[in-house]
N, CA, C and O of each residue as an XYZ file, in Angstrom:
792
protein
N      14.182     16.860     -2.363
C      15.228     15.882     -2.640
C      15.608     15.893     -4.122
O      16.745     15.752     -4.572
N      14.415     16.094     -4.847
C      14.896     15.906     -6.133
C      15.288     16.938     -6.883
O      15.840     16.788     -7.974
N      14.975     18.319     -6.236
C      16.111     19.553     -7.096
C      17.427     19.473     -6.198
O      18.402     19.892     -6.822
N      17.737     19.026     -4.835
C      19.480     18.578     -4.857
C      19.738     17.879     -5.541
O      20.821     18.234     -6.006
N      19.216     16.402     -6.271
C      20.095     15.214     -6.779
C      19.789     15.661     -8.515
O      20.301     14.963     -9.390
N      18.964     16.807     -8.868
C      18.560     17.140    -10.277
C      18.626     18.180    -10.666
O      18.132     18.190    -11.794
N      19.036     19.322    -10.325
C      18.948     20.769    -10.167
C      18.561     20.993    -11.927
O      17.601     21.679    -12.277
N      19.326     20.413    -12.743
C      19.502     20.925    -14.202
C      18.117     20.401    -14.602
O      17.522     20.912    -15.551
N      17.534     19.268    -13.809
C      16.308     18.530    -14.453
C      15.095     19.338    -14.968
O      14.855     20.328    -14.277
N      14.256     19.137    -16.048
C      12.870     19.455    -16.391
C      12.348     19.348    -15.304
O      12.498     18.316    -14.650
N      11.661     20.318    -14.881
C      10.322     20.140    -13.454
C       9.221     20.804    -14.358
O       8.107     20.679    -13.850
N       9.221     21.435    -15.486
C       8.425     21.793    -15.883
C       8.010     22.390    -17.610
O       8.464     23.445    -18.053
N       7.324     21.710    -18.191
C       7.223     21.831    -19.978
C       6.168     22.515    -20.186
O       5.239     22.259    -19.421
N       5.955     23.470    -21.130
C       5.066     24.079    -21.437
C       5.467     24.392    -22.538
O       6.438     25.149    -22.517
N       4.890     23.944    -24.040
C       5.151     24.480    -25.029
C       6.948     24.459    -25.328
O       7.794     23.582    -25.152
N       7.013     25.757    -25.812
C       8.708     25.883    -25.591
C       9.656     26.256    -24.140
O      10.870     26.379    -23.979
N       8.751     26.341    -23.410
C       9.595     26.780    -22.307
C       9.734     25.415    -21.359
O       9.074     24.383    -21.232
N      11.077     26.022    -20.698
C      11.476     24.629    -19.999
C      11.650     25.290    -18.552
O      12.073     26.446    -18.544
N      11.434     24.825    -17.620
C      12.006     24.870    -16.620
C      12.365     24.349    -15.674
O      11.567     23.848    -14.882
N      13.899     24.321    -15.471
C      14.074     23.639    -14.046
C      14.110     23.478    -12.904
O      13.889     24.522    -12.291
N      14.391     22.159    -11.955
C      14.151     21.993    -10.580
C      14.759     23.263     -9.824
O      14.110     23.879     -8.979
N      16.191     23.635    -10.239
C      16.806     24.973     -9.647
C      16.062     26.153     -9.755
O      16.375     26.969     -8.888
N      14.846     26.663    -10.816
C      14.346     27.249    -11.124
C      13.037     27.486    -10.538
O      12.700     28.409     -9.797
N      12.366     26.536    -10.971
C      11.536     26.227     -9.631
C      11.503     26.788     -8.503
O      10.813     27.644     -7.949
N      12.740     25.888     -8.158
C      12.655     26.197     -6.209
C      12.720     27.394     -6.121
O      12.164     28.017     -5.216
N      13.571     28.056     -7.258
C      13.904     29.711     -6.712
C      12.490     30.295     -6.879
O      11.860     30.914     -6.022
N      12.138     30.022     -8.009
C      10.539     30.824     -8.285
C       9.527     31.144     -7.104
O       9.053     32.172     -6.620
N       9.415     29.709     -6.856
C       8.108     29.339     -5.430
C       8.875     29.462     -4.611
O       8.261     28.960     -3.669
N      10.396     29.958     -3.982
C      10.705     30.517     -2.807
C      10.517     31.688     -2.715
O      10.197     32.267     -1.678
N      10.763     32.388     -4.222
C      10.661     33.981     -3.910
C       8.850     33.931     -3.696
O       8.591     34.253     -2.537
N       7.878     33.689     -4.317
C       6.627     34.098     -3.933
C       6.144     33.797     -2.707
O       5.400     34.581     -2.119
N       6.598     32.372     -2.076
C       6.234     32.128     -0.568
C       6.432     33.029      0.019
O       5.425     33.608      0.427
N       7.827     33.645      0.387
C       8.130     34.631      0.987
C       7.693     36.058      0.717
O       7.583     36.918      1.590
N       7.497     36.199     -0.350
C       6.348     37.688     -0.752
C       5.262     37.386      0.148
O       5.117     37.915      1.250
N       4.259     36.236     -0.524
C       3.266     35.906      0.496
C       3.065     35.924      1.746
O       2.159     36.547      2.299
N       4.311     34.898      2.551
C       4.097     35.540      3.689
C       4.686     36.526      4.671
O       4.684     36.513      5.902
N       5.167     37.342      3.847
C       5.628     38.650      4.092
C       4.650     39.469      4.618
O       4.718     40.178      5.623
N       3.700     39.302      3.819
C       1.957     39.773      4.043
C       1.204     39.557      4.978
O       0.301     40.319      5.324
N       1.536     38.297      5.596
C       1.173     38.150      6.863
C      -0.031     36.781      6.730
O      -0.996     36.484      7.434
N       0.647     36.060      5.291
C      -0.650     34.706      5.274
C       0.217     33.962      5.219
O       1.354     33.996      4.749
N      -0.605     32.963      5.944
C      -0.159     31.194      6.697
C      -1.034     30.532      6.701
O      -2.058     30.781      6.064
N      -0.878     29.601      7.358
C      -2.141     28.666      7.601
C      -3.443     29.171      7.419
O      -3.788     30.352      7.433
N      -4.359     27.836      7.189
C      -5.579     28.082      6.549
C      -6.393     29.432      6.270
O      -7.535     29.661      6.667
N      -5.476     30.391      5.408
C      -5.597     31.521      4.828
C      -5.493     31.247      3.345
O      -4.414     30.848      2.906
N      -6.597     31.439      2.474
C      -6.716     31.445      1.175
C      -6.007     32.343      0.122
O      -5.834     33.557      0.229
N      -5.749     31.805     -0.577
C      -4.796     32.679     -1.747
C      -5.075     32.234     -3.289
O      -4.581     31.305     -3.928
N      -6.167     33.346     -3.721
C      -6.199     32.731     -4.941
C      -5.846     32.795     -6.400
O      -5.759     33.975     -6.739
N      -5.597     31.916     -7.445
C      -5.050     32.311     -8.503
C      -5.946     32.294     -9.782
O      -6.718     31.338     -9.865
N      -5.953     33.016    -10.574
C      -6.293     33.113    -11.852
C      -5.617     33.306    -13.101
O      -5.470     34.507    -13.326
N      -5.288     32.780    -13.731
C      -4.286     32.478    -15.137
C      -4.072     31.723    -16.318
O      -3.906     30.540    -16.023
N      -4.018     31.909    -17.387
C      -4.085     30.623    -18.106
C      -3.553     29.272    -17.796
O      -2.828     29.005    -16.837
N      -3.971     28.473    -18.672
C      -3.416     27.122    -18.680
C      -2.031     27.269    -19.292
O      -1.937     27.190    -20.517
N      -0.706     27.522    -18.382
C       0.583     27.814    -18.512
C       1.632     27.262    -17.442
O       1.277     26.537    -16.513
N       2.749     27.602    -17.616
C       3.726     26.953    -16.608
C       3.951     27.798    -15.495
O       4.931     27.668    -14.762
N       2.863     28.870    -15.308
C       3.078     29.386    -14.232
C       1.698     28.489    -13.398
O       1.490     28.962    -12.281
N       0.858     27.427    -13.730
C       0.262     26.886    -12.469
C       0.720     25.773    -11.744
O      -0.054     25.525    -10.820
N       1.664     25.015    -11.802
C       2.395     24.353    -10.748
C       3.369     25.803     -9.559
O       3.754     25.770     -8.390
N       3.420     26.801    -10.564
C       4.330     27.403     -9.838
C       3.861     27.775     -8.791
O       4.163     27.381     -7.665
N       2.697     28.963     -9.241
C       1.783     29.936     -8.315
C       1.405     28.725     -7.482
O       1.510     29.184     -6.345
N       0.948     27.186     -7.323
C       0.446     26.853     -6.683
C       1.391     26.550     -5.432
O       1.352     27.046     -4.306
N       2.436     25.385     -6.078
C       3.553     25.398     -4.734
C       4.345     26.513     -4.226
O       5.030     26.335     -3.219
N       4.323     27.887     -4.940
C       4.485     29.138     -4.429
C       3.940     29.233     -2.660
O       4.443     29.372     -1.546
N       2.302     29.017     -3.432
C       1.281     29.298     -2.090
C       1.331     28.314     -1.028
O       1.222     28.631      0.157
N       1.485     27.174     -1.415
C       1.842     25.790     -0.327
C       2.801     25.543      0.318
O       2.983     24.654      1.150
N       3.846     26.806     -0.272
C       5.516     26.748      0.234
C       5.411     28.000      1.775
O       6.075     28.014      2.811
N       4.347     28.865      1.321
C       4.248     29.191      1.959
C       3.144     29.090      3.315
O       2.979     29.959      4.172
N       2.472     27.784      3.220
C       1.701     27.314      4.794
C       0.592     27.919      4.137
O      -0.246     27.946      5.038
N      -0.117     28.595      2.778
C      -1.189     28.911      3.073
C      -1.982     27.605      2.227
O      -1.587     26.445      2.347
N      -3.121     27.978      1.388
C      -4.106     27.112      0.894
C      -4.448     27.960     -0.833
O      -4.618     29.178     -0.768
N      -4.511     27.463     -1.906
C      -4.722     27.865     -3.275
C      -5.949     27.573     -3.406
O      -6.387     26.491     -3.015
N      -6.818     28.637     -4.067
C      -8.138     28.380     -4.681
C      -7.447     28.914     -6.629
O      -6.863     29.839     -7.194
N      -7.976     27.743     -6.884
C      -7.534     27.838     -8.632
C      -8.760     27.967     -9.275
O      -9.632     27.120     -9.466
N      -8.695     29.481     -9.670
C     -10.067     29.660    -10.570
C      -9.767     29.803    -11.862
O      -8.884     30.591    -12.201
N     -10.562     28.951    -12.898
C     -11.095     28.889    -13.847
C     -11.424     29.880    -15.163
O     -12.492     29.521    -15.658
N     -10.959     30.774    -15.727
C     -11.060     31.905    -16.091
C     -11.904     31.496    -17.220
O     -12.272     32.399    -17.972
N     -12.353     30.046    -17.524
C     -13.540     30.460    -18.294
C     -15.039     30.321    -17.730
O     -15.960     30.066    -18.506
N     -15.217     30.469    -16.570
C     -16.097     30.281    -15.612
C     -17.050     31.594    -15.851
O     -16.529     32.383    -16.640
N     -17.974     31.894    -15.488
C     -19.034     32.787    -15.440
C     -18.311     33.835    -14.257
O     -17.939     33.392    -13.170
N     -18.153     35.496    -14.699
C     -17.837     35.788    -13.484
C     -18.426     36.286    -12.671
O     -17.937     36.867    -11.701
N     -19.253     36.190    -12.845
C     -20.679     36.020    -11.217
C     -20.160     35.019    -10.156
O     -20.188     35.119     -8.929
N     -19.538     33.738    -11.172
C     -19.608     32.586    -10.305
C     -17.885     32.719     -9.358
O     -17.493     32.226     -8.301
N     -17.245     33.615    -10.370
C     -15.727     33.506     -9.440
C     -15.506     34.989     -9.015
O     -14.309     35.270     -8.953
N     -16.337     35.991     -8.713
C     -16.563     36.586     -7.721
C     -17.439     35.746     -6.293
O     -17.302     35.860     -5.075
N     -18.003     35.222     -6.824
C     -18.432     34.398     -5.955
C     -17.346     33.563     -4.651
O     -17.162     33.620     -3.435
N     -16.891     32.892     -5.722
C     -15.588     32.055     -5.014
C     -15.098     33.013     -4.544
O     -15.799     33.355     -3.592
N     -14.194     33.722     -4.682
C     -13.218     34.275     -4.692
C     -13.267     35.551     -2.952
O     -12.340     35.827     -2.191
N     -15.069     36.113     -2.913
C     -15.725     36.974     -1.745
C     -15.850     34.974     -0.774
O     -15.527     34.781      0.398
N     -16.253     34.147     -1.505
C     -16.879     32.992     -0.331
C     -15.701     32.251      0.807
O     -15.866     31.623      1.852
N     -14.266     32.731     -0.084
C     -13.569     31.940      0.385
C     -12.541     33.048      1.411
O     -11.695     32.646      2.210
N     -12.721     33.829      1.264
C     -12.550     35.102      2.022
C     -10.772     35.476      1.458
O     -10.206     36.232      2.247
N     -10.101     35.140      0.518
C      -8.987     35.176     -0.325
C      -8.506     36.695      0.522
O      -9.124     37.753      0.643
N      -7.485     36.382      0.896
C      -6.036     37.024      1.416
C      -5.377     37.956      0.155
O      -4.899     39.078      0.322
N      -5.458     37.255     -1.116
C      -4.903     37.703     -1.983
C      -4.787     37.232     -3.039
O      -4.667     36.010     -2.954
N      -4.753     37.702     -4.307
C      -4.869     37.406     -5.644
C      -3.722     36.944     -6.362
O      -2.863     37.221     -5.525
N      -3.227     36.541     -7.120
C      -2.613     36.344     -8.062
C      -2.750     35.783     -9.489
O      -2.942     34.639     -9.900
N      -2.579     37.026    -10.138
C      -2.975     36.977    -11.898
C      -2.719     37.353    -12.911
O      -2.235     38.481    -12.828
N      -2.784     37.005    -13.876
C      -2.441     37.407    -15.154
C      -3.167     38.530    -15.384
O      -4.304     38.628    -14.923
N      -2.755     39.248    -15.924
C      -3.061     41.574    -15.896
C      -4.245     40.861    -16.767
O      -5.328     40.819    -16.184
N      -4.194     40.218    -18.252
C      -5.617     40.304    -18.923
C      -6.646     39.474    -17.709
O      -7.817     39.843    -17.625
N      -6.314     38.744    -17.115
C      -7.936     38.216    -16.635
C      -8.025     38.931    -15.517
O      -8.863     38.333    -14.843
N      -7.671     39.815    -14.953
C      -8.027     40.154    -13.450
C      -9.044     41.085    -13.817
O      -9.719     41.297    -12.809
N      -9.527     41.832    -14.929
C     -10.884     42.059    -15.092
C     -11.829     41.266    -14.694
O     -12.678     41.575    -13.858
N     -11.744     40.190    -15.266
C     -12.956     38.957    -14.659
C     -13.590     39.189    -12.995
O     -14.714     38.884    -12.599
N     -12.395     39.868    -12.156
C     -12.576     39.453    -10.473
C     -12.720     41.194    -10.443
O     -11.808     41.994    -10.233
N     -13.837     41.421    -10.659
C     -14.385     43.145    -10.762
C     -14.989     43.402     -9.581
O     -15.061     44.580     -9.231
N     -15.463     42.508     -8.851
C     -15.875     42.690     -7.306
C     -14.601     42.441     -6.114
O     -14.822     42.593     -4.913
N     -13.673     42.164     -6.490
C     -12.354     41.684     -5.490
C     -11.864     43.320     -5.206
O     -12.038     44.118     -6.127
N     -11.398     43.686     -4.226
C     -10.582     45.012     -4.200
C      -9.902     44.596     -3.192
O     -10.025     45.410     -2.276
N      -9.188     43.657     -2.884
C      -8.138     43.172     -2.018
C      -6.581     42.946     -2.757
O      -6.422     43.108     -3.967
N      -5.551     42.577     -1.889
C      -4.504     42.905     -2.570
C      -4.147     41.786     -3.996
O      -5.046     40.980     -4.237
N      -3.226     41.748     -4.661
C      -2.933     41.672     -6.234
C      -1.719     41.595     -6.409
O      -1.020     42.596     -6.563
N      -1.106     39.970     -6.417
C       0.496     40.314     -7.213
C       0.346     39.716     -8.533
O      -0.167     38.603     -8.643
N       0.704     40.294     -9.418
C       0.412     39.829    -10.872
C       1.771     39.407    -10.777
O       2.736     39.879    -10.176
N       1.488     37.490    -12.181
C       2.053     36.687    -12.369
C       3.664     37.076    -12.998
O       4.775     36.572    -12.837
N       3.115     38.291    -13.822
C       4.937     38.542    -14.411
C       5.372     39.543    -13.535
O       5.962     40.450    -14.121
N       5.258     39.698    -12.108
C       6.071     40.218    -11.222
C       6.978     38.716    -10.315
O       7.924     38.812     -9.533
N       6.626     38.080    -10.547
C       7.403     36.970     -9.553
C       8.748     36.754     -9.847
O       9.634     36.630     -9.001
N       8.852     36.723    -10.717
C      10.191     36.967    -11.344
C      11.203     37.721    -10.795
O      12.309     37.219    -10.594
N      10.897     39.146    -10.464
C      11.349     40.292    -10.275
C      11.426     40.147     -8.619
O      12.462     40.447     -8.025
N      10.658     39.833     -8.166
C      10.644     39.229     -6.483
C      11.509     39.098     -6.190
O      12.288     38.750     -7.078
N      12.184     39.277     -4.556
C      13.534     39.274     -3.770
C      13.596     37.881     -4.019
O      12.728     37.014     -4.125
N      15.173     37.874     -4.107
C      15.446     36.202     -4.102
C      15.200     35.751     -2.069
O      15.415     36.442     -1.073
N      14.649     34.235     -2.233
C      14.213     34.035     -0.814
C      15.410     33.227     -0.398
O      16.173     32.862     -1.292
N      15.656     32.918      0.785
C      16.402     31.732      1.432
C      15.426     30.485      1.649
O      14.237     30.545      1.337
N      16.078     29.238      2.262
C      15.245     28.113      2.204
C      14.829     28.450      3.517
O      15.524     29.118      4.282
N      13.475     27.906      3.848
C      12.470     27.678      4.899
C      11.354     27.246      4.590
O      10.640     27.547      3.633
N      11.094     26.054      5.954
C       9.931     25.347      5.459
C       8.822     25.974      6.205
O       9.116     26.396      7.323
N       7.452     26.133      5.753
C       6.300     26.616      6.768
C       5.643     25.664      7.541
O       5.224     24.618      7.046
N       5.504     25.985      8.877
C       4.906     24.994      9.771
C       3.381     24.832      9.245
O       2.588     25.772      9.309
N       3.077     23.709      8.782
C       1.819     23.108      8.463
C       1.702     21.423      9.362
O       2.560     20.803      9.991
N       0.277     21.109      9.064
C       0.066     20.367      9.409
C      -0.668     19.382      8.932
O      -1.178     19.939      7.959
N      -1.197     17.982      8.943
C      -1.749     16.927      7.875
C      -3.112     17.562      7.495
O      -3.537     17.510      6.341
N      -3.758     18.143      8.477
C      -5.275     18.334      8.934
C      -5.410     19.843      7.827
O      -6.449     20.247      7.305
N      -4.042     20.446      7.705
C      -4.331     22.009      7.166
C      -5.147     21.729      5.999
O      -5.410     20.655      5.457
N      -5.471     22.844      5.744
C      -5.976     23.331      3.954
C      -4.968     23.656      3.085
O      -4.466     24.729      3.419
N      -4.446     23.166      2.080
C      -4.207     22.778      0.910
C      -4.749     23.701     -0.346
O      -4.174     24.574     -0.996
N      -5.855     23.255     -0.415
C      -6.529     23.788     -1.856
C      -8.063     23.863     -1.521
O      -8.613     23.145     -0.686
N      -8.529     24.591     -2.093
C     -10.026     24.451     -2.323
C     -10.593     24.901     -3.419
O     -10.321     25.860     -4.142
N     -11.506     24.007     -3.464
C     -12.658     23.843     -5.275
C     -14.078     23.859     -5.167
O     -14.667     23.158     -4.344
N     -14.449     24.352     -5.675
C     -15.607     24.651     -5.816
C     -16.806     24.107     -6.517
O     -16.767     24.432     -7.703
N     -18.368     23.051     -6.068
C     -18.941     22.651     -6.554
C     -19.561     23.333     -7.463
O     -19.687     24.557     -7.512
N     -20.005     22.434     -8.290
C     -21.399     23.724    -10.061
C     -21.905     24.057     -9.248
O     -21.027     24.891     -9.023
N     -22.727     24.259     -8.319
C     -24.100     25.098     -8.151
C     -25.194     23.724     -8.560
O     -26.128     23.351     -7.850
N     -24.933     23.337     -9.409
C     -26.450     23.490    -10.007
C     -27.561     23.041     -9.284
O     -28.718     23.276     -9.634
N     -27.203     22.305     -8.132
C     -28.418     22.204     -7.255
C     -28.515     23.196     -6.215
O     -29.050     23.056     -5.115
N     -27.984     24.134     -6.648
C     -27.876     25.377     -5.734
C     -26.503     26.309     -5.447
O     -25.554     26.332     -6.230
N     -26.556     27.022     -4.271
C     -25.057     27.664     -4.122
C     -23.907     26.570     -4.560
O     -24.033     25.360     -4.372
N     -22.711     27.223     -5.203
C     -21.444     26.356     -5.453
C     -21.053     26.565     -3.488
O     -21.317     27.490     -2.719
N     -20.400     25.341     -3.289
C     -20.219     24.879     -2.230
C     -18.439     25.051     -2.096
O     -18.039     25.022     -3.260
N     -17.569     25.170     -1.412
C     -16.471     25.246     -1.628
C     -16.518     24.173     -0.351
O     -17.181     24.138      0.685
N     -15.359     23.203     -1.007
C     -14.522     21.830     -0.448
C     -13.108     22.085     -0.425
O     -12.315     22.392     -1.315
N     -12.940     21.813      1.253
C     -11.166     22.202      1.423
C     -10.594     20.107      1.141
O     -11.049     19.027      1.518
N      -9.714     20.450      0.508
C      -8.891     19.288      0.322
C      -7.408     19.787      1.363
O      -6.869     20.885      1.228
N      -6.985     18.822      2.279
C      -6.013     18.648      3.430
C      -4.993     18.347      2.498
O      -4.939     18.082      1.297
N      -4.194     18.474      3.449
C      -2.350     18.375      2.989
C      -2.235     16.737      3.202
O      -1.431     16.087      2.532
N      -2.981     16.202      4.050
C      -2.818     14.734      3.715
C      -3.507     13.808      2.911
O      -3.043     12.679      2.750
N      -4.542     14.153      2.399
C      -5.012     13.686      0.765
C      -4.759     13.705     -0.126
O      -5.259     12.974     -0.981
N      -3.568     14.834     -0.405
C      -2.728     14.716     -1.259
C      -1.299     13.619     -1.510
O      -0.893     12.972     -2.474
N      -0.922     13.781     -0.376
C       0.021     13.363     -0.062
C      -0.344     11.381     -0.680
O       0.066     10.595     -1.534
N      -1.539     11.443      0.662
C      -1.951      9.637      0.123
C      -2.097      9.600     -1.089
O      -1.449      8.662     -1.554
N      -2.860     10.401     -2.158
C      -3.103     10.335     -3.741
C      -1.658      9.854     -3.990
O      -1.477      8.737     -4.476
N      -0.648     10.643     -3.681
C       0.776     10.848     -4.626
C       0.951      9.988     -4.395
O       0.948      9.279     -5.401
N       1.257      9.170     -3.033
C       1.748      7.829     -2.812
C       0.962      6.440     -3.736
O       1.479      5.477     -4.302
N      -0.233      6.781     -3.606
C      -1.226      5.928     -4.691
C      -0.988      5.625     -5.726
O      -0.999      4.522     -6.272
N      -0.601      7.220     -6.291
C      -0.449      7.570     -8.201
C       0.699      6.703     -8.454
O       0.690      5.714     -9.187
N       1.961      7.284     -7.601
C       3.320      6.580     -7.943
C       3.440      5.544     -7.761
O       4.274      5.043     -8.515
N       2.733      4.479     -6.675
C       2.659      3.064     -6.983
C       1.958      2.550     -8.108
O       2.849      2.126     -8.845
N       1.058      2.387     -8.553
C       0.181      2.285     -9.459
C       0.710      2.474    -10.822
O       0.514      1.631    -11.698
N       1.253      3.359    -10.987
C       1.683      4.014    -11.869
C       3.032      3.852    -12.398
O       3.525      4.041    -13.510
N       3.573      3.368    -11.056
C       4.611      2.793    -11.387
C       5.847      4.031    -11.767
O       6.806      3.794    -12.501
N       5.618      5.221    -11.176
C       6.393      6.718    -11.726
C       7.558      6.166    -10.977
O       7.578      5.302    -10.101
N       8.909      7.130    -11.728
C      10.176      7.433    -11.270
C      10.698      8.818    -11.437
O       9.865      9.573    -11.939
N      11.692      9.286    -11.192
C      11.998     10.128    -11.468
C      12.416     10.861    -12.898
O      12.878     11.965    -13.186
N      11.966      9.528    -13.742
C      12.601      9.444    -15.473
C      10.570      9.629    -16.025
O      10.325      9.662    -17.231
N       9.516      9.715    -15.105
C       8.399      9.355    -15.621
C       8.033     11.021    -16.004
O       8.605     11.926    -15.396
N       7.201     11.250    -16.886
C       6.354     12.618    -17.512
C       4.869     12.537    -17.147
O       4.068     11.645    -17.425
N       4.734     13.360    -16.650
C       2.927     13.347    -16.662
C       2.275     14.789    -17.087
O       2.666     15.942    -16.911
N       1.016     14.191    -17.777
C       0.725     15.251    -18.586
C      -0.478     16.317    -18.043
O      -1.598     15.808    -18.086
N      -0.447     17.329    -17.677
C      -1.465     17.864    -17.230
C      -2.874     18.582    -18.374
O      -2.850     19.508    -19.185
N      -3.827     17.770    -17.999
C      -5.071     17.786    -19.558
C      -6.249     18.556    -18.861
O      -6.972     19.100    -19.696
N      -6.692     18.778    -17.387
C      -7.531     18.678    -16.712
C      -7.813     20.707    -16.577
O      -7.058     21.640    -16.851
N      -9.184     20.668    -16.055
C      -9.489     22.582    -16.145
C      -8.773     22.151    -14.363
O      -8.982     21.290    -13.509
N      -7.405     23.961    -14.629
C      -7.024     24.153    -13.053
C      -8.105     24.348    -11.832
O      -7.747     24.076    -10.686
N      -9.036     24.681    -12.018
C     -10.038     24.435    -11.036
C     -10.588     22.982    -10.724
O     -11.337     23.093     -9.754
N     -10.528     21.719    -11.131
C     -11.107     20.989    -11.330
C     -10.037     19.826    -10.521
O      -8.826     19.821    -10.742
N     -10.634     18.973     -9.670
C     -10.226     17.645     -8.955
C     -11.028     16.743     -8.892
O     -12.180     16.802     -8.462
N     -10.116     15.290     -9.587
C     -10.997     14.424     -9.987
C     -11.081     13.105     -8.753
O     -11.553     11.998     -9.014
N     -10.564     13.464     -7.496
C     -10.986     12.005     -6.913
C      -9.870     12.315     -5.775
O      -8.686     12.255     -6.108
N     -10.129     12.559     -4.788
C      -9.422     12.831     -3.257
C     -10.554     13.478     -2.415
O     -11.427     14.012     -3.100
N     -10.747     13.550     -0.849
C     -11.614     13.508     -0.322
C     -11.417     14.716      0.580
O     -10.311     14.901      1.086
N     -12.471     15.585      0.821
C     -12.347     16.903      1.067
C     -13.301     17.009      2.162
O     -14.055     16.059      2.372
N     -13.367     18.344      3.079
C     -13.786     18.686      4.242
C     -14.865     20.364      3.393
O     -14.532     21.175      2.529
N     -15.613     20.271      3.870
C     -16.338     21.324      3.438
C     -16.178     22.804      4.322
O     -16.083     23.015      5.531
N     -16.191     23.595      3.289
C     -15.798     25.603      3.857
C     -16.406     25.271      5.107
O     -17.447     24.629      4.973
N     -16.068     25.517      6.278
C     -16.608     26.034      7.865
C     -17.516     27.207      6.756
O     -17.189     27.700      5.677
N     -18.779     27.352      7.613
C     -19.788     28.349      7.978
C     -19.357     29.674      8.463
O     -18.771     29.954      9.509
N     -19.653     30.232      7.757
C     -19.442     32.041      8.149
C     -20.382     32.201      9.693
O     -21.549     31.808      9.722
N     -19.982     32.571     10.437
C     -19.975     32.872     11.568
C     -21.067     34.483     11.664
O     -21.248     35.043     12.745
């Protein structure tokens, strides 16, 4: 609704770069459709690695545009620990910035690096059939009392958060919010734990 009634609007600040709602949509339409070109949808993992930049709202509603689920790893993490993630969660596919994809030295599955999205077929609009119950995102516990545990967060825990935040909060469409937090990291919504490898 709000890139028809805003198209020219900020959806996104980073430093000097700006980008808008028209921009946006085009961005995370062209990667949905790369994505699921590939043949991922529903509760199929897709994960990203990249700096703290204005490509992580993108890559993420990229992946959500397209029905699948984002695992956001941490690139200053141990990479024992995000090979870890990355083999635990059984990831469909990568997406990353060319310097950190060294880090994921055990991954040999497929790879669209971040400054190709750009270059991506322009997509048409379509929405992916999901559902409240789907997977969303998943994060990963420390370990430290043992294996890191991966927790799927649903498409409807989010949803209730947003409704929460913006009452509370009192947001409009004139409001800024600042993102301070590590992209791997969720501070308070309620999650379903990885199903068991079979």
């Amino acid at each position: 609704q709000v890139i028809r009634e805003n198209p020219d609007g900020e959806a996104v600040v980073y430093k000097d770069r700006v980008i808008t709602y028209r921009e946006f949509d085009k961005l995370t339409k062209k990667l949905a459709s790369a994505i699921q070109s590939r043949g991922i949808g529903r509760e199929d993992y897709v994960s990203i690695i990249i700096p703290h930049d204005e490509y992580m709202p993108i890559t993420a509603f990229g992946v959500v545009r397209a029905g699948a689920a984002y695992q956001p790893l941490d690139p200053t993490y141990p990479k024992e620990r995000l090979n870890f993630m990355i083999k635990d969660c059984g990831a469909k596919l990568l997406i990353a910035d060319r310097e950190l994809r060294p880090l994921l030295d055990e991954y040999d599955g497929a790879v669209l690096y971040v400054d190709e999205i750009d270059a991506l077929p322009d997509a048409p609009d379509f929405r992916a059939e999901t559902g409240s119950s789907d997977a969303l995102v998943i994060i990963y516990t420390s370990g430290t009392t043992g294996t890191p545990k991966g927790c799927v967060l649903e498409n409807h825990n989010i949803v209730s958060f947003f409704h929460s935040h913006r009452r509370v909060m009192d947001l409009s469409k004139e409001s800024r919010v600042a993102c301070y937090a590590s992209f791997g990291f969720d501070a308070g919504v309620r999650f379903r734990p990885l199903p068991a490898k079979s």
